[in-house]
């Protein structure tokens, strides 16, 4: 059975996209067939993987607003063996408004995956920094959610709201949804603060916290501007090592 994993946290800049792209690539390198879905109007995951988002003929937007359109029709190859992408661009910001009065608007996305879910071992969904209709569609579709949490002072702010949303989705819409794990990101071993926050995250979420922590690594911040994953941009960097380790940890729960 395949695994559909949403990468979500309404907090901006906590490492969702970096995790979605580099975990997807690392899983593909471990011989898994992976689809990365960009569900953020910023289109950051698409840009990161080298897609020219302004020239797109079709994107995930078309899938959301047209009940007849299946996701298969917007999937593109990435140039990485085993990894495909369903890209997004700013057009997607209209979907949230257009869907408001549509019946079954929380399922607009889920139903479009029917024809492909057997083709991939992993489907990763990069969510936008909000708890609006796009994130709701992702949570309604996923089996699991990974929550990246930056090991910085305000990291846990807003977590209560996120967990409450996940709880409501689990009860009302998607009984299969589980929290796969809390992922500490941008960890800086040189600062006491990072260590302190990590300690608090672990106290709070106990065994739900991934063993892998993603260290702060400038290479991870540079890679997007070259339109390639960390494994391609700097294969020996801490960033590449950490995401490889995360992929192995994710696979260990198969
Ligand atoms: P948004 O909420 O806007 O979608 P996000 O949660 O997807 O943001 P990212 O875009 O992945 O967050 O990361 C925010 C910024 O931090 C980016 O510039 C990214 O390159 C950088 N970054 C992410 N992870 C790391 C890391 N481990 N070390 C250094 N820089 C990082
Ligand atoms: Mg992002």
Coordinates of C-alpha atoms and ligand atoms in Angstrom, one line a residue:
X1 CA 0.0 0.0 0.0
X2 CA 1.3 3.5 -0.8
X3 CA 1.7 6.2 1.8
X4 CA 0.3 9.7 1.3
X5 CA 2.1 12.2 3.6
X6 CA 1.2 15.9 4.0
X7 CA 4.0 18.2 5.2
X8 CA 2.1 20.8 7.2
X9 CA 2.5 23.6 9.7
X10 CA 0.7 26.9 9.3
X11 CA 3.8 28.6 10.6
X12 CA 5.7 30.2 7.8
X13 CA 9.3 29.3 7.0
X14 CA 9.6 26.3 9.3
X15 CA 11.1 24.0 6.6
X16 CA 8.0 22.4 5.0
X17 CA 9.1 22.9 1.4
X18 CA 12.7 22.1 2.1
X19 CA 11.5 18.9 3.7
X20 CA 9.0 18.0 1.0
X21 CA 11.6 18.4 -1.8
X22 CA 14.6 16.8 -0.2
X23 CA 12.7 14.0 1.5
X24 CA 11.0 13.2 -1.8
X25 CA 14.4 13.1 -3.6
X26 CA 16.0 11.0 -0.9
X27 CA 13.1 8.5 -1.0
X28 CA 13.4 8.3 -4.8
X29 CA 17.2 7.7 -4.4
X30 CA 16.2 4.8 -2.2
X31 CA 14.4 3.3 -5.1
X32 CA 10.9 4.4 -4.1
X33 CA 8.5 5.8 -6.7
X34 CA 7.5 9.2 -5.5
X35 CA 5.1 11.9 -6.4
X36 CA 5.6 15.4 -5.0
X37 CA 2.5 17.6 -5.0
X38 CA 2.9 21.3 -4.6
X39 CA -0.3 22.6 -2.9
X40 CA 1.1 26.0 -2.1
X41 CA 0.3 29.0 -4.4
X42 CA 3.9 30.2 -3.7
X43 CA 5.0 27.3 -5.9
X44 CA 8.2 27.0 -3.9
X45 CA 8.5 23.2 -4.2
X46 CA 8.0 23.4 -7.9
X47 CA 10.7 26.1 -8.3
X48 CA 13.0 24.2 -6.0
X49 CA 12.8 21.2 -8.2
X50 CA 13.5 23.3 -11.3
X51 CA 10.0 23.8 -12.8
X52 CA 9.4 27.1 -14.6
X53 CA 6.1 27.9 -12.9
X54 CA 5.1 30.9 -14.9
X55 CA 4.9 28.9 -18.1
X56 CA 2.7 26.1 -16.8
X57 CA -0.1 25.1 -19.1
X58 CA -1.8 23.2 -16.4
X59 CA -1.2 23.0 -12.6
X60 CA -2.8 21.6 -9.5
X61 CA -5.2 24.6 -9.6
X62 CA -7.0 23.0 -12.6
X63 CA -7.4 19.8 -10.6
X64 CA -8.9 21.5 -7.6
X65 CA -11.5 23.6 -9.5
X66 CA -12.5 21.1 -12.1
X67 CA -14.1 17.9 -10.6
X68 CA -13.6 16.1 -13.9
X69 CA -9.9 16.7 -14.0
X70 CA -7.7 14.0 -12.5
X71 CA -4.3 14.8 -11.1
X72 CA -2.6 12.5 -13.7
X73 CA -3.1 15.2 -16.3
X74 CA -0.9 17.7 -14.5
X75 CA 1.9 15.4 -13.4
X76 CA 5.4 16.2 -14.9
X77 CA 8.7 14.4 -14.7
X78 CA 11.4 16.1 -12.6
X79 CA 14.5 14.8 -14.3
X80 CA 15.2 12.8 -11.1
X81 CA 14.7 9.1 -11.5
X82 CA 11.6 7.9 -9.7
X83 CA 10.3 11.4 -8.8
X84 CA 7.4 13.2 -10.5
X85 CA 5.8 16.5 -9.5
X86 CA 2.3 18.0 -9.7
X87 CA 3.3 21.7 -9.8
X88 CA 1.6 24.9 -8.6
X89 CA 1.8 28.6 -9.1
X90 CA 0.1 31.7 -7.9
X91 CA -3.1 30.7 -9.8
X92 CA -3.7 28.3 -7.0
X93 CA -4.5 31.2 -4.6
X94 CA -7.8 31.6 -6.5
X95 CA -8.8 28.0 -5.8
X96 CA -9.4 28.7 -2.1
X97 CA -11.9 31.4 -2.9
X98 CA -13.5 29.5 -5.8
X99 CA -14.1 26.4 -3.7
X100 CA -15.8 28.2 -0.8
X101 CA -19.3 27.6 -2.1
X102 CA -18.7 24.2 -3.7
X103 CA -20.2 21.1 -2.1
X104 CA -17.6 18.7 -1.0
X105 CA -14.9 21.3 -1.2
X106 CA -12.7 19.5 1.4
X107 CA -12.6 16.5 -0.9
X108 CA -11.9 18.3 -4.2
X109 CA -8.4 17.2 -4.1
X110 CA -8.7 13.7 -2.7
X111 CA -11.0 12.4 -5.4
X112 CA -8.5 13.5 -8.1
X113 CA -5.9 11.0 -6.9
X114 CA -8.0 7.9 -7.6
X115 CA -6.3 7.0 -10.8
X116 CA -2.7 7.2 -9.7
X117 CA -2.4 6.1 -6.1
X118 CA -1.2 2.7 -7.1
X119 CA 1.6 4.1 -9.3
X120 CA 3.6 5.6 -6.4
X121 CA 5.0 4.3 -3.2
X122 CA 5.0 7.8 -1.7
X123 CA 2.9 10.8 -2.4
X124 CA 4.2 13.9 -0.5
X125 CA 2.1 17.0 -0.3
X126 CA 3.8 20.4 0.4
X127 CA 1.2 22.6 2.2
X128 CA 1.0 26.4 2.4
X129 CA 1.5 28.3 5.6
X130 CA -2.1 28.5 6.6
X131 CA -4.9 26.2 7.9
X132 CA -7.2 27.2 5.0
X133 CA -9.0 25.0 2.5
X134 CA -5.8 23.9 0.7
X135 CA -4.3 22.5 3.9
X136 CA -7.6 21.0 4.8
X137 CA -7.7 19.2 1.4
X138 CA -4.2 17.9 2.0
X139 CA -5.1 16.6 5.5
X140 CA -8.3 15.1 4.2
X141 CA -6.3 13.2 1.5
X142 CA -3.3 12.1 3.5
X143 CA -2.7 9.0 5.7
X144 CA 0.0 10.7 7.6
X145 CA 1.2 14.2 8.4
X146 CA 4.8 15.3 9.1
X147 CA 5.1 18.5 11.1
X148 CA 8.4 20.4 10.7
X149 CA 9.2 22.5 13.7
X150 CA 12.0 25.0 13.7
X151 CA 14.1 24.8 16.8
X152 CA 13.7 28.4 17.6
X153 CA 11.9 30.5 20.2
X154 CA 8.4 30.8 18.7
X155 CA 8.4 27.4 17.2
X156 CA 5.7 25.9 19.4
X157 CA 3.5 28.9 19.1
X158 CA 0.5 27.9 17.0
X159 CA 1.1 24.2 17.6
X160 CA -2.1 23.9 19.7
X161 CA -4.2 25.2 16.8
X162 CA -2.5 22.9 14.3
X163 CA -3.0 19.8 16.5
X164 CA -6.6 20.8 17.1
X165 CA -7.2 21.1 13.3
X166 CA -5.6 17.7 12.8
X167 CA -7.8 16.3 15.6
X168 CA -11.0 17.7 14.0
X169 CA -10.0 16.4 10.6
X170 CA -9.4 13.0 12.0
X171 CA -12.7 12.9 13.8
X172 CA -14.9 14.4 11.1
X173 CA -13.3 13.8 7.7
X174 CA -10.4 11.4 7.6
X175 CA -10.4 8.7 10.2
X176 CA -7.2 7.3 8.8
X177 CA -5.0 10.3 9.5
X178 CA -2.1 10.0 11.9
X179 CA 0.7 12.3 12.9
X180 CA 3.8 10.5 11.4
X181 CA 6.1 12.7 13.3
X182 CA 7.3 16.0 14.5
X183 CA 10.5 17.0 12.6
X184 CA 12.9 19.4 14.3
X185 CA 14.4 21.6 11.6
X186 CA 17.2 24.2 11.4
X187 CA 18.8 22.7 14.4
X188 CA 22.0 24.5 15.5
X189 CA 24.1 22.5 17.8
X190 CA 26.2 25.5 18.7
X191 CA 23.4 27.3 20.4
X192 CA 21.9 26.6 23.8
X193 CA 18.5 27.8 22.4
X194 CA 18.3 25.0 19.8
X195 CA 19.0 22.4 22.4
X196 CA 16.6 23.9 24.8
X197 CA 13.8 24.0 22.3
X198 CA 14.5 20.5 21.1
X199 CA 14.2 19.4 24.7
X200 CA 10.9 21.1 25.0
X201 CA 9.6 19.5 21.8
X202 CA 10.6 16.1 23.1
X203 CA 9.0 16.7 26.5
X204 CA 5.8 17.6 24.7
X205 CA 5.6 15.1 21.9
X206 CA 7.7 12.3 23.3
X207 CA 8.1 9.4 20.8
X208 CA 6.3 11.3 18.1
X209 CA 9.5 13.2 17.5
X210 CA 11.7 11.9 14.7
X211 CA 15.1 10.7 15.8
X212 CA 16.5 12.6 12.8
X213 CA 16.9 16.3 13.3
X214 CA 17.6 18.6 10.4
X215 CA 20.6 20.7 11.1
X216 CA 20.9 24.3 10.0
X217 CA 22.9 24.1 6.8
X218 CA 23.5 27.0 4.4
X219 CA 23.6 24.5 1.4
X220 CA 19.9 23.7 2.1
X221 CA 19.1 27.4 1.7
X222 CA 21.2 27.7 -1.5
X223 CA 19.9 24.7 -3.4
X224 CA 16.5 26.2 -4.4
X225 CA 18.0 28.9 -6.4
X226 CA 19.7 26.3 -8.6
X227 CA 16.5 24.4 -9.0
X228 CA 18.0 21.1 -7.7
X229 CA 17.6 19.0 -4.5
X230 CA 20.3 19.0 -1.8
X231 CA 21.5 15.5 -2.9
X232 CA 22.4 17.0 -6.3
X233 CA 23.6 20.4 -5.2
X234 CA 25.8 19.3 -2.3
X235 CA 25.7 15.5 -1.8
X236 CA 28.2 15.5 1.1
X237 CA 26.6 18.4 3.0
X238 CA 25.0 18.0 6.4
X239 CA 21.7 18.8 4.7
X240 CA 22.0 15.9 2.3
X241 CA 23.0 13.6 5.1
X242 CA 20.1 14.6 7.3
X243 CA 17.5 14.2 4.7
X244 CA 18.9 10.9 3.7
X245 CA 18.7 9.8 7.3
X246 CA 15.1 11.1 7.5
X247 CA 14.2 9.1 4.4
X248 CA 15.6 5.9 6.0
X249 CA 13.7 6.7 9.2
X250 CA 10.4 7.2 7.2
X251 CA 11.0 4.0 5.3
X252 CA 11.6 2.1 8.5
X253 CA 7.9 2.5 9.3
X254 CA 6.8 0.9 6.0
Ligands
LIG1 P1 6.5 28.6 3.8 O1 5.7 28.6 5.1 O2 6.7 30.0 3.3 O3 6.0 27.7 2.8 P2 8.4 26.6 4.5 O4 7.8 26.2 5.8 O5 8.1 25.8 3.3 O6 8.0 28.1 4.3 P3 11.1 26.6 3.7 O7 10.8 27.4 2.5 O8 11.4 25.1 3.5 O9 9.9 26.8 4.8 O10 12.3 27.2 4.5 C1 12.3 28.6 4.8 C2 13.7 29.2 4.5 O11 14.7 28.6 5.3 C3 14.1 28.9 3.1 O12 14.9 30.0 2.6 C4 15.0 27.7 3.2 O13 16.0 27.6 2.2 C5 15.6 27.9 4.6 N1 15.9 26.6 5.2 C6 15.1 25.5 5.4 N2 15.7 24.6 6.1 C7 16.9 25.0 6.4 C8 18.0 24.4 7.1 N3 17.9 23.2 7.7 N4 19.2 25.1 7.2 C9 19.2 26.3 6.6 N5 18.3 26.9 5.9 C10 17.1 26.3 5.8
LIG2 MG1 6.9 26.3 1.7

